[in-house]
Amino acid sequence: MTAICLVGIGKIAVDQHVPAIGGSADWELAATVSRAGSVDGVQSFTDFDQMLSERPDIPVISLCLPPVPRYDYAAKAIAAGRHVMLEKPPGATLAEVYALADMAHAAGVSLYTTWHSRMAKGVAPAKAWLADKTVTGVHICWKEDVRRWHPGQDWVFAPGGMGVFDPGSNALSIITEILPMPIHLRSAELFFPENRDTPIAAHMQWTQNVTGDFDWRQEGPQSWDITVETTTGTLSLHDGGARLLIDGNEVAAGADREYPALYDRMAELVKTNASEVDLSPMLHVADALTLGKRNVVAAFHF
């Protein structure tokens, strides 16, 4: 088993990363770094530099921090000769992730920009089914309750936090994976609470008749759906990609293995010092923030 250090012990780390590592035959959670969180039975640090110095035996770092501070941690880890795994979105900007990729290549270590929704059970068969199809239209409906999934986490509304595009990048990671043709953004409407710096909702229009509605104010049932119309039938993904239907017939459904699958892939990359850096979902976010018409809506408070 390979020793790994988990940095940032917040909700996503506790809910997803810790169980995924614990259930893997490839990994041993050897240390954590966090200002407040820890994992029972695992050595904990509050200082990343101290961990790098005292635990040279840990070759892999998984960063679960918010996007803004992630670059500095990743750069230090790479400089120390460690392989690095980045929670999505992989950074606060495109340029900094490209810089990390160059650093990792020069250092001969692996860098993995993870997109967990691509590992959902319905995504790979959806991609295969669409490969030879002519797509006539796509609609994304990605609406959830920020209070449920990011309770009290003000960083998501701070510059670099990406707002609704934090969960929205999950949908963008799926469409950039499954669509058989390229798309680019033509227009966007962004909705900013009057007291926040990032959008709480967005409507987007791409080429190829692709549209998307994203909203962080959805109460009750949550919506993580993508519908793809083709000349030969309709494909739909639900529950964030876990369920696949073709012409209304269930094709794929199953238990969530998104994060275990990410760690399976990281193990493969580390064995060969290979990297996997895909920023295509972030390109659409950057384009939305460039092209988007800003609308101010009511203040938001947790």
GROMACS .gro file of C-alpha atoms in nm, residues 27-292:
model
  266
   27TRP     CA    1  -0.367   0.340  -0.023
   28GLU     CA    2  -0.288   0.394   0.344
   29LEU     CA    3  -0.399   0.724   0.497
   30ALA     CA    4  -0.074   0.806   0.677
   31ALA     CA    5  -0.128   1.171   0.775
   32THR     CA    6  -0.366   1.465   0.754
   33VAL     CA    7  -0.311   1.840   0.750
   34SER     CA    8  -0.587   2.072   0.870
   35ARG     CA    9  -0.633   2.372   1.094
   36ALA     CA   10  -0.926   2.206   1.269
   37GLY     CA   11  -1.016   1.860   1.139
   38SER     CA   12  -0.851   1.523   1.193
   39VAL     CA   13  -0.913   1.152   1.136
   40ASP     CA   14  -0.912   0.909   1.426
   41GLY     CA   15  -0.597   0.698   1.439
   42VAL     CA   16  -0.412   0.905   1.176
   43GLN     CA   17  -0.122   1.139   1.250
   44SER     CA   18  -0.243   1.497   1.215
   45PHE     CA   19  -0.055   1.818   1.139
   46THR     CA   20  -0.167   2.179   1.134
   47ASP     CA   21   0.135   2.292   0.930
   48PHE     CA   22   0.194   2.158   0.577
   49ASP     CA   23   0.565   2.242   0.573
   50GLN     CA   24   0.612   2.046   0.895
   51MET     CA   25   0.438   1.744   0.746
   52LEU     CA   26   0.656   1.755   0.434
   53SER     CA   27   0.967   1.778   0.651
   54GLU     CA   28   0.876   1.511   0.906
   55ARG     CA   29   0.711   1.260   0.670
   56PRO     CA   30   0.940   1.214   0.367
   57ASP     CA   31   0.803   0.859   0.350
   58ILE     CA   32   0.466   0.987   0.220
   59PRO     CA   33   0.497   1.012  -0.160
   60VAL     CA   34   0.142   1.128  -0.245
   61ILE     CA   35  -0.058   1.434  -0.139
   62SER     CA   36  -0.433   1.471  -0.195
   63LEU     CA   37  -0.545   1.834  -0.169
   64CYS     CA   38  -0.904   1.896  -0.055
   65LEU     CA   39  -0.859   2.264   0.025
   66PRO     CA   40  -1.072   2.537  -0.132
   67PRO     CA   41  -0.938   2.639  -0.477
   68VAL     CA   42  -0.766   2.967  -0.382
   69PRO     CA   43  -0.495   2.834  -0.147
   70ARG     CA   44  -0.448   2.509  -0.340
   71TYR     CA   45  -0.176   2.631  -0.577
   72ASP     CA   46   0.071   2.715  -0.300
   73TYR     CA   47   0.026   2.376  -0.135
   74ALA     CA   48   0.056   2.189  -0.464
   75ALA     CA   49   0.369   2.381  -0.563
   76LYS     CA   50   0.534   2.299  -0.229
   77ALA     CA   51   0.441   1.932  -0.260
   78ILE     CA   52   0.578   1.906  -0.614
   79ALA     CA   53   0.899   2.085  -0.512
   80ALA     CA   54   0.934   1.823  -0.238
   81GLY     CA   55   0.903   1.545  -0.498
   82ARG     CA   56   0.552   1.438  -0.406
   83HIS     CA   57   0.275   1.329  -0.643
   84VAL     CA   58  -0.033   1.553  -0.619
   85MET     CA   59  -0.405   1.488  -0.654
   86LEU     CA   60  -0.634   1.793  -0.681
   87GLU     CA   61  -0.999   1.800  -0.575
   88LYS     CA   62  -1.225   1.971  -0.828
   89PRO     CA   63  -1.215   2.242  -0.946
   90PRO     CA   64  -0.838   2.194  -0.957
   91GLY     CA   65  -0.745   2.558  -0.898
   92ALA     CA   66  -0.867   2.914  -0.878
   93THR     CA   67  -0.737   2.996  -1.227
   94LEU     CA   68  -0.648   2.812  -1.545
   95ALA     CA   69  -0.297   2.960  -1.558
   96GLU     CA   70  -0.197   2.833  -1.216
   97VAL     CA   71  -0.297   2.476  -1.298
   98TYR     CA   72  -0.103   2.489  -1.624
   99ALA     CA   73   0.194   2.611  -1.419
  100LEU     CA   74   0.155   2.318  -1.179
  101ALA     CA   75   0.146   2.079  -1.475
  102ASP     CA   76   0.479   2.220  -1.597
  103MET     CA   77   0.627   2.189  -1.247
  104ALA     CA   78   0.513   1.828  -1.214
  105HIS     CA   79   0.657   1.738  -1.553
  106ALA     CA   80   0.992   1.896  -1.463
  107ALA     CA   81   0.997   1.719  -1.126
  108GLY     CA   82   0.898   1.382  -1.270
  109VAL     CA   83   0.592   1.344  -1.048
  110SER     CA   84   0.223   1.288  -1.118
  111LEU     CA   85  -0.041   1.560  -1.117
  112TYR     CA   86  -0.407   1.457  -1.138
  113THR     CA   87  -0.690   1.706  -1.186
  114THR     CA   88  -0.985   1.504  -1.065
  115TRP     CA   89  -1.344   1.540  -1.187
  116HIS     CA   90  -1.544   1.301  -0.972
  117SER     CA   91  -1.870   1.325  -1.167
  118ARG     CA   92  -1.699   1.173  -1.471
  119MET     CA   93  -1.669   0.856  -1.265
  120ALA     CA   94  -2.045   0.831  -1.209
  121LYS     CA   95  -2.186   0.501  -1.330
  122GLY     CA   96  -2.383   0.636  -1.626
  123VAL     CA   97  -2.113   0.858  -1.778
  124ALA     CA   98  -1.896   0.604  -1.963
  125PRO     CA   99  -2.192   0.423  -2.126
  126ALA     CA  100  -2.346   0.761  -2.215
  127LYS     CA  101  -2.025   0.859  -2.392
  128ALA     CA  102  -2.015   0.529  -2.578
  129TRP     CA  103  -2.379   0.558  -2.690
  130LEU     CA  104  -2.333   0.915  -2.814
  131ALA     CA  105  -2.007   0.848  -2.998
  132ASP     CA  106  -2.172   0.789  -3.338
  133LYS     CA  107  -2.485   0.999  -3.284
  134THR     CA  108  -2.584   1.338  -3.428
  135VAL     CA  109  -2.671   1.562  -3.136
  136THR     CA  110  -2.954   1.810  -3.196
  137GLY     CA  111  -2.980   1.965  -2.850
  138VAL     CA  112  -2.859   1.941  -2.490
  139HIS     CA  113  -2.998   2.085  -2.168
  140ILE     CA  114  -2.832   2.086  -1.827
  141CYS     CA  115  -3.045   2.136  -1.515
  142TRP     CA  116  -2.811   2.155  -1.215
  143LYS     CA  117  -2.992   2.297  -0.913
  144GLU     CA  118  -2.914   2.232  -0.549
  145ASP     CA  119  -2.927   2.387  -0.203
  146VAL     CA  120  -2.600   2.553  -0.106
  147ARG     CA  121  -2.706   2.552   0.259
  148ARG     CA  122  -2.723   2.172   0.253
  149TRP     CA  123  -2.397   2.101   0.070
  150HIS     CA  124  -2.177   2.394   0.181
  151PRO     CA  125  -2.320   2.490   0.520
  152GLY     CA  126  -2.165   2.812   0.643
  153GLN     CA  127  -1.878   2.793   0.393
  154ASP     CA  128  -1.843   3.158   0.296
  155TRP     CA  129  -1.536   3.084   0.081
  156VAL     CA  130  -1.765   2.958  -0.198
  157PHE     CA  131  -1.896   3.314  -0.240
  158ALA     CA  132  -1.554   3.483  -0.210
  159PRO     CA  133  -1.340   3.566  -0.515
  160GLY     CA  134  -1.204   3.240  -0.651
  161GLY     CA  135  -1.473   3.035  -0.480
  162MET     CA  136  -1.667   3.011  -0.811
  163GLY     CA  137  -2.012   3.023  -0.651
  164VAL     CA  138  -2.266   2.807  -0.833
  165PHE     CA  139  -1.992   2.692  -1.069
  166ASP     CA  140  -1.838   2.488  -0.787
  167PRO     CA  141  -2.115   2.227  -0.826
  168GLY     CA  142  -2.182   2.340  -1.182
  169SER     CA  143  -1.836   2.225  -1.286
  170ASN     CA  144  -1.957   1.870  -1.216
  171ALA     CA  145  -2.210   1.906  -1.498
  172LEU     CA  146  -1.950   2.070  -1.720
  173SER     CA  147  -1.711   1.783  -1.654
  174ILE     CA  148  -1.976   1.540  -1.776
  175ILE     CA  149  -2.072   1.721  -2.096
  176THR     CA  150  -1.708   1.777  -2.192
  177GLU     CA  151  -1.659   1.403  -2.148
  178ILE     CA  152  -1.966   1.262  -2.326
  179LEU     CA  153  -2.046   1.496  -2.615
  180PRO     CA  154  -1.909   1.378  -2.951
  181MET     CA  155  -1.854   1.733  -3.078
  182PRO     CA  156  -1.686   2.048  -2.941
  183ILE     CA  157  -1.893   2.335  -2.803
  184HIS     CA  158  -1.813   2.688  -2.693
  185LEU     CA  159  -2.008   2.943  -2.496
  186ARG     CA  160  -2.205   3.211  -2.683
  187SER     CA  161  -2.376   3.392  -2.393
  188ALA     CA  162  -2.449   3.373  -2.022
  189GLU     CA  163  -2.665   3.541  -1.759
  190LEU     CA  164  -2.512   3.542  -1.413
  191PHE     CA  165  -2.700   3.621  -1.092
  192PHE     CA  166  -2.497   3.768  -0.805
  193PRO     CA  167  -2.642   3.823  -0.458
  194GLU     CA  168  -2.595   4.188  -0.369
  195ASN     CA  169  -2.367   4.091  -0.080
  196ARG     CA  170  -2.156   3.826  -0.259
  197ASP     CA  171  -1.871   3.819  -0.512
  198THR     CA  172  -1.959   3.502  -0.703
  199PRO     CA  173  -2.283   3.399  -0.876
  200ILE     CA  174  -2.556   3.200  -0.707
  201ALA     CA  175  -2.724   3.112  -1.037
  202ALA     CA  176  -2.649   3.114  -1.410
  203HIS     CA  177  -2.810   3.050  -1.745
  204MET     CA  178  -2.572   2.954  -2.027
  205GLN     CA  179  -2.605   2.911  -2.403
  206TRP     CA  180  -2.343   2.726  -2.606
  207THR     CA  181  -2.306   2.643  -2.973
  208GLN     CA  182  -2.472   2.323  -3.100
  209ASN     CA  183  -2.798   2.414  -2.922
  210VAL     CA  184  -2.660   2.338  -2.576
  211THR     CA  185  -2.811   2.522  -2.279
  212GLY     CA  186  -2.766   2.506  -1.904
  213ASP     CA  187  -2.945   2.629  -1.594
  214PHE     CA  188  -2.751   2.633  -1.269
  215ASP     CA  189  -2.894   2.744  -0.935
  216TRP     CA  190  -2.781   2.718  -0.573
  217ARG     CA  191  -3.116   2.818  -0.425
  218GLN     CA  192  -3.305   2.493  -0.487
  219GLU     CA  193  -3.486   2.363  -0.180
  220GLY     CA  194  -3.647   2.020  -0.155
  221PRO     CA  195  -3.549   1.763  -0.420
  222GLN     CA  196  -3.216   1.837  -0.584
  223SER     CA  197  -3.173   1.839  -0.964
  224TRP     CA  198  -2.859   1.705  -1.131
  225ASP     CA  199  -2.986   1.622  -1.480
  226ILE     CA  200  -2.856   1.632  -1.837
  227THR     CA  201  -3.074   1.560  -2.141
  228VAL     CA  202  -2.923   1.499  -2.485
  229GLU     CA  203  -3.147   1.492  -2.792
  230THR     CA  204  -3.016   1.313  -3.101
  231THR     CA  205  -3.158   1.225  -3.442
  232THR     CA  206  -3.202   0.866  -3.325
  233GLY     CA  207  -3.319   0.902  -2.965
  234THR     CA  208  -3.296   1.080  -2.632
  235LEU     CA  209  -3.037   1.017  -2.365
  236SER     CA  210  -3.072   1.147  -2.012
  237LEU     CA  211  -2.846   1.137  -1.710
  238HIS     CA  212  -2.989   1.184  -1.361
  239ASP     CA  213  -2.862   1.194  -1.003
  240GLY     CA  214  -2.536   1.353  -1.116
  241GLY     CA  215  -2.467   1.083  -1.373
  242ALA     CA  216  -2.548   0.782  -1.157
  243ARG     CA  217  -2.859   0.697  -1.365
  244LEU     CA  218  -2.865   0.668  -1.744
  245LEU     CA  219  -3.184   0.642  -1.947
  246ILE     CA  220  -3.212   0.605  -2.325
  247ASP     CA  221  -3.555   0.678  -2.467
  248GLY     CA  222  -3.690   0.647  -2.113
  249ASN     CA  223  -3.542   0.303  -2.049
  250GLU     CA  224  -3.301   0.258  -1.760
  251VAL     CA  225  -2.957   0.158  -1.883
  252ALA     CA  226  -2.724   0.222  -1.593
  253ALA     CA  227  -2.778   0.273  -1.225
  254GLY     CA  228  -2.573   0.179  -0.927
  255ALA     CA  229  -2.390   0.263  -0.608
  256ASP     CA  230  -2.166   0.568  -0.591
  257ARG     CA  231  -1.803   0.476  -0.668
  258GLU     CA  232  -1.697   0.818  -0.789
  259TYR     CA  233  -1.427   0.886  -0.532
  260PRO     CA  234  -1.299   0.527  -0.506
  261ALA     CA  235  -1.260   0.536  -0.885
  262LEU     CA  236  -1.056   0.858  -0.859
  263TYR     CA  237  -0.817   0.694  -0.617
  264ASP     CA  238  -0.796   0.387  -0.842
  265ARG     CA  239  -0.690   0.617  -1.125
  266MET     CA  240  -0.439   0.803  -0.908
  267ALA     CA  241  -0.277   0.472  -0.817
  268GLU     CA  242  -0.235   0.395  -1.189
  269LEU     CA  243  -0.080   0.736  -1.258
  270VAL     CA  244   0.166   0.715  -0.970
  271LYS     CA  245   0.294   0.375  -1.085
  272THR     CA  246   0.420   0.531  -1.409
  273ASN     CA  247   0.480   0.893  -1.294
  274ALA     CA  248   0.214   0.996  -1.545
  275SER     CA  249  -0.010   1.301  -1.516
  276GLU     CA  250  -0.369   1.366  -1.617
  277VAL     CA  251  -0.452   1.736  -1.644
  278ASP     CA  252  -0.784   1.827  -1.806
  279LEU     CA  253  -0.911   2.182  -1.765
  280SER     CA  254  -1.194   2.174  -2.020
  281PRO     CA  255  -1.471   2.213  -1.756
  282MET     CA  256  -1.293   2.519  -1.613
  283LEU     CA  257  -1.267   2.676  -1.959
  284HIS     CA  258  -1.647   2.704  -1.968
  285VAL     CA  259  -1.652   2.862  -1.623
  286ALA     CA  260  -1.390   3.116  -1.727
  287ASP     CA  261  -1.585   3.192  -2.045
  288ALA     CA  262  -1.905   3.244  -1.844
  289LEU     CA  263  -1.733   3.491  -1.615
  290THR     CA  264  -1.595   3.670  -1.922
  291LEU     CA  265  -1.911   3.678  -2.134
  292GLY     CA  266  -2.176   3.672  -1.864
   0.00000   0.00000   0.00000
